[in-house]
Amino acid sequence: LDLSLQKGGLIKGDKIIGTLRNLVGETLIENLPIPFTAVAADIQAEKEVWLNNGPLFDAIRASISLPLFFTPFNHNGVLLVDGGVLNPVPIAPTFNDRTDLKIAVNLGGAVADVKQVESKAEPANERPFLHQKVAGFIDSLRDGSVAALGLDWGMYDVANQSFDAMQSTIARQKLAVYPPDIIIEIPRNACGTLEFDRADEMIELGRATALQHISN
């Protein structure tokens, strides 16, 4: 992670994208073997932006720009943030392609009991210094509590729950307008917004859930 000194977010994201470039190599979206569209949001014009041509990692960087955490991405003079702000389940771009089956993954599914596997995260004292600082900042936002509700929620928890509620409502509306053939619902409490260390666990949950839906 590369800490940002700008006001737009905590993390610049350059190191993440740089790592991906080193692994995959630079490529253009139009040269990919299957159609791909990344969805970002133009926060000034208040509209979705579909990125389906040009540098792949520019599109990815724009679409992962989670407000507050990642700085917005300047794409040809337009400030873009995570497309999930306006459309958490971007099905509409698939209607431009010839498909046999449309499968949508909704990460804002109903809250459920989710069995968690043991985290493979490194011990706190072995994590990079910057990682510890960011984690400490997030933890500091959890210290306060919402006593009136009897919940041990800090500022971060209240903001996160509010954002989840908004996203879940938008997702249901989008799914109603653009119904896919199969909807894979992932409980929105399966993973926290910043629990990147649980990637392997979430990939396995997604794989198992997808196989269950497809087999049915």
CSV table of C-alpha atoms in Angstrom, one decimal:
chain,number,residue,atom,x,y,z
A,1,LEU,CA,0.0,0.0,0.0
A,2,ASP,CA,1.2,3.5,-0.8
A,3,LEU,CA,-0.1,6.2,1.6
A,4,SER,CA,-1.4,9.3,-0.1
A,5,LEU,CA,-0.5,12.8,1.0
A,6,GLN,CA,-3.5,14.2,-1.0
A,7,LYS,CA,-6.9,15.0,0.5
A,8,GLY,CA,-8.8,12.7,-1.8
A,9,GLY,CA,-8.1,9.4,-0.1
A,10,LEU,CA,-5.8,7.4,2.2
A,11,ILE,CA,-4.1,5.2,-0.6
A,12,LYS,CA,-2.9,6.2,-4.0
A,13,GLY,CA,-3.1,2.6,-5.4
A,14,ASP,CA,0.0,3.0,-7.7
A,15,LYS,CA,1.8,0.1,-6.0
A,16,ILE,CA,-1.2,-2.2,-6.3
A,17,ILE,CA,-1.6,-1.5,-10.0
A,18,GLY,CA,2.2,-1.7,-10.5
A,19,THR,CA,2.2,-5.2,-9.0
A,20,LEU,CA,-0.6,-6.3,-11.3
A,21,ARG,CA,1.3,-4.8,-14.3
A,22,ASN,CA,4.4,-6.8,-13.4
A,23,LEU,CA,2.4,-10.0,-13.1
A,24,VAL,CA,0.3,-9.7,-16.2
A,25,GLY,CA,2.0,-7.1,-18.4
A,26,GLU,CA,0.4,-4.0,-19.9
A,27,THR,CA,-2.4,-4.7,-22.3
A,28,LEU,CA,-5.4,-3.1,-24.0
A,29,ILE,CA,-8.9,-4.1,-23.1
A,30,GLU,CA,-9.9,-4.5,-26.7
A,31,ASN,CA,-7.1,-7.1,-27.1
A,32,LEU,CA,-8.4,-9.4,-24.3
A,33,PRO,CA,-9.7,-12.8,-25.3
A,34,ILE,CA,-13.1,-12.1,-23.8
A,35,PRO,CA,-15.1,-8.9,-23.7
A,36,PHE,CA,-14.5,-6.9,-20.5
A,37,THR,CA,-16.0,-3.7,-19.1
A,38,ALA,CA,-15.0,-2.0,-15.9
A,39,VAL,CA,-17.6,0.3,-14.4
A,40,ALA,CA,-16.5,3.5,-12.7
A,41,ALA,CA,-18.5,6.6,-11.5
A,42,ASP,CA,-17.9,10.2,-12.6
A,43,ILE,CA,-18.6,11.9,-9.3
A,44,GLN,CA,-18.9,15.4,-10.8
A,45,ALA,CA,-21.3,14.5,-13.6
A,46,GLU,CA,-23.0,11.9,-11.3
A,47,LYS,CA,-23.1,9.2,-14.0
A,48,GLU,CA,-21.7,5.7,-14.7
A,49,VAL,CA,-18.6,5.4,-17.0
A,50,TRP,CA,-18.1,2.2,-18.9
A,51,LEU,CA,-14.5,1.5,-19.7
A,52,ASN,CA,-14.3,-1.1,-22.4
A,53,ASN,CA,-11.3,0.1,-24.4
A,54,GLY,CA,-7.8,1.5,-23.7
A,55,PRO,CA,-5.3,0.4,-21.0
A,56,LEU,CA,-6.6,-2.4,-18.9
A,57,PHE,CA,-5.0,-1.2,-15.6
A,58,ASP,CA,-6.3,2.3,-16.0
A,59,ALA,CA,-9.8,0.9,-16.1
A,60,ILE,CA,-9.1,-1.3,-13.1
A,61,ARG,CA,-7.6,1.5,-11.1
A,62,ALA,CA,-10.6,3.7,-11.8
A,63,SER,CA,-13.1,1.0,-10.8
A,64,ILE,CA,-11.4,0.2,-7.5
A,65,SER,CA,-11.3,3.8,-6.3
A,66,LEU,CA,-13.3,3.2,-3.1
A,67,PRO,CA,-14.2,6.7,-1.8
A,68,LEU,CA,-12.2,7.8,1.3
A,69,PHE,CA,-9.7,4.9,1.0
A,70,PHE,CA,-8.4,5.2,-2.6
A,71,THR,CA,-7.8,8.5,-4.3
A,72,PRO,CA,-10.0,9.2,-7.3
A,73,PHE,CA,-8.5,8.3,-10.7
A,74,ASN,CA,-8.0,11.1,-13.2
A,75,HIS,CA,-9.0,9.5,-16.5
A,76,ASN,CA,-8.6,12.0,-19.4
A,77,GLY,CA,-9.5,14.9,-17.1
A,78,VAL,CA,-12.5,13.1,-15.5
A,79,LEU,CA,-12.3,12.2,-11.8
A,80,LEU,CA,-13.5,8.6,-11.4
A,81,VAL,CA,-14.3,6.5,-8.4
A,82,ASP,CA,-15.5,3.0,-7.7
A,83,GLY,CA,-18.5,2.2,-10.0
A,84,GLY,CA,-20.3,0.5,-7.1
A,85,VAL,CA,-21.1,4.0,-5.8
A,86,LEU,CA,-23.8,4.3,-8.5
A,87,ASN,CA,-24.2,0.6,-9.6
A,88,PRO,CA,-23.1,-2.2,-7.3
A,89,VAL,CA,-24.3,-4.9,-9.8
A,90,PRO,CA,-23.4,-3.6,-13.3
A,91,ILE,CA,-25.3,-6.0,-15.6
A,92,ALA,CA,-26.3,-3.5,-18.3
A,93,PRO,CA,-22.9,-3.6,-20.1
A,94,THR,CA,-23.4,-7.3,-20.8
A,95,PHE,CA,-26.4,-6.5,-22.9
A,96,ASN,CA,-24.0,-5.2,-25.6
A,97,ASP,CA,-22.5,-8.6,-25.9
A,98,ARG,CA,-23.8,-11.9,-27.3
A,99,THR,CA,-24.1,-14.2,-24.4
A,100,ASP,CA,-25.5,-17.7,-23.8
A,101,LEU,CA,-26.0,-17.0,-20.0
A,102,LYS,CA,-25.9,-13.9,-17.9
A,103,ILE,CA,-24.7,-14.5,-14.3
A,104,ALA,CA,-24.7,-11.7,-11.8
A,105,VAL,CA,-22.9,-11.7,-8.5
A,106,ASN,CA,-24.5,-9.5,-5.9
A,107,LEU,CA,-22.1,-8.8,-3.0
A,108,GLY,CA,-24.9,-7.0,-1.1
A,109,GLY,CA,-26.9,-10.2,-0.4
A,110,ALA,CA,-29.0,-10.6,2.8
A,111,VAL,CA,-27.1,-10.9,6.1
A,112,ALA,CA,-26.5,-14.5,7.0
A,113,ASP,CA,-24.4,-16.7,9.3
A,114,VAL,CA,-21.1,-17.2,7.4
A,115,LYS,CA,-18.6,-19.8,8.6
A,116,GLN,CA,-15.2,-18.1,8.7
A,117,VAL,CA,-12.0,-20.0,8.2
A,118,GLU,CA,-8.8,-19.2,10.1
A,119,SER,CA,-7.3,-16.1,8.6
A,120,LYS,CA,-4.0,-16.5,6.8
A,121,ALA,CA,-3.0,-12.9,7.6
A,122,GLU,CA,0.4,-12.1,8.9
A,123,PRO,CA,0.8,-11.3,12.6
A,124,ALA,CA,0.5,-7.6,13.2
A,125,ASN,CA,4.2,-7.3,14.1
A,126,GLU,CA,5.2,-8.8,10.7
A,127,ARG,CA,3.1,-6.6,8.5
A,128,PRO,CA,4.6,-3.7,6.6
A,129,PHE,CA,4.8,-0.4,8.6
A,130,LEU,CA,2.3,1.3,6.3
A,131,HIS,CA,-0.1,-1.6,6.6
A,132,GLN,CA,0.0,-1.3,10.4
A,133,LYS,CA,-0.6,2.5,10.3
A,134,VAL,CA,-3.6,2.2,8.0
A,135,ALA,CA,-5.0,-0.7,10.1
A,136,GLY,CA,-4.5,1.4,13.3
A,137,PHE,CA,-6.3,4.4,11.8
A,138,ILE,CA,-9.3,2.2,10.9
A,139,ASP,CA,-9.3,0.6,14.4
A,140,SER,CA,-9.3,4.1,15.9
A,141,LEU,CA,-12.6,4.9,14.2
A,142,ARG,CA,-14.1,1.8,15.9
A,143,ASP,CA,-13.4,3.0,19.4
A,144,GLY,CA,-16.6,5.0,20.0
A,145,SER,CA,-19.9,3.3,20.6
A,146,VAL,CA,-23.5,4.0,19.7
A,147,ALA,CA,-24.8,3.6,23.2
A,148,ALA,CA,-28.4,4.4,22.4
A,149,LEU,CA,-28.6,1.3,20.2
A,150,GLY,CA,-26.7,-0.9,22.5
A,151,LEU,CA,-24.1,-1.5,19.8
A,152,ASP,CA,-20.4,-1.2,20.0
A,153,TRP,CA,-20.1,0.8,16.7
A,154,GLY,CA,-17.6,3.4,16.0
A,155,MET,CA,-17.7,6.1,13.3
A,156,TYR,CA,-16.4,3.6,10.7
A,157,ASP,CA,-19.0,1.0,11.6
A,158,VAL,CA,-21.9,3.5,11.3
A,159,ALA,CA,-20.6,4.8,7.9
A,160,ASN,CA,-20.0,1.2,6.7
A,161,GLN,CA,-23.4,0.0,7.7
A,162,SER,CA,-25.0,3.0,6.1
A,163,PHE,CA,-23.1,2.5,2.9
A,164,ASP,CA,-24.0,-1.2,2.8
A,165,ALA,CA,-27.7,-0.4,3.2
A,166,MET,CA,-27.6,2.1,0.3
A,167,GLN,CA,-25.7,-0.3,-1.9
A,168,SER,CA,-28.1,-3.2,-1.1
A,169,THR,CA,-31.1,-1.0,-2.1
A,170,ILE,CA,-29.5,0.1,-5.3
A,171,ALA,CA,-28.5,-3.4,-6.2
A,172,ARG,CA,-32.0,-4.7,-5.8
A,173,GLN,CA,-33.3,-1.9,-8.1
A,174,LYS,CA,-30.7,-2.7,-10.8
A,175,LEU,CA,-31.4,-6.4,-10.6
A,176,ALA,CA,-35.1,-5.7,-11.1
A,177,VAL,CA,-34.4,-3.5,-14.2
A,178,TYR,CA,-31.8,-5.8,-15.7
A,179,PRO,CA,-32.7,-9.4,-14.6
A,180,PRO,CA,-29.9,-11.9,-15.3
A,181,ASP,CA,-30.3,-15.6,-15.9
A,182,ILE,CA,-28.6,-16.5,-12.6
A,183,ILE,CA,-28.1,-14.3,-9.5
A,184,ILE,CA,-25.4,-15.4,-7.1
A,185,GLU,CA,-26.0,-13.8,-3.7
A,186,ILE,CA,-23.1,-13.3,-1.3
A,187,PRO,CA,-24.1,-12.2,2.2
A,188,ARG,CA,-23.0,-8.6,2.7
A,189,ASN,CA,-21.6,-9.5,6.1
A,190,ALA,CA,-19.3,-12.2,4.7
A,191,CYS,CA,-16.3,-9.8,4.6
A,192,GLY,CA,-15.5,-6.3,5.8
A,193,THR,CA,-14.6,-3.6,3.3
A,194,LEU,CA,-11.0,-3.5,4.2
A,195,GLU,CA,-10.4,-7.2,5.0
A,196,PHE,CA,-8.1,-7.7,2.0
A,197,ASP,CA,-6.2,-10.4,4.0
A,198,ARG,CA,-9.2,-12.7,3.6
A,199,ALA,CA,-9.1,-12.8,-0.2
A,200,ASP,CA,-8.4,-16.6,-0.3
A,201,GLU,CA,-11.4,-17.2,1.9
A,202,MET,CA,-13.7,-15.0,-0.1
A,203,ILE,CA,-12.6,-16.6,-3.4
A,204,GLU,CA,-13.4,-20.0,-2.0
A,205,LEU,CA,-16.8,-18.8,-0.7
A,206,GLY,CA,-17.6,-17.4,-4.2
A,207,ARG,CA,-16.5,-20.5,-5.9
A,208,ALA,CA,-18.6,-22.8,-3.7
A,209,THR,CA,-21.7,-20.5,-3.9
A,210,ALA,CA,-21.4,-20.3,-7.7
A,211,LEU,CA,-21.1,-24.1,-8.1
A,212,GLN,CA,-24.2,-24.5,-5.9
A,213,HIS,CA,-26.3,-22.0,-8.0
A,214,ILE,CA,-25.2,-23.4,-11.3
A,215,SER,CA,-25.8,-27.0,-10.3
A,216,ASN,CA,-29.3,-26.1,-9.3
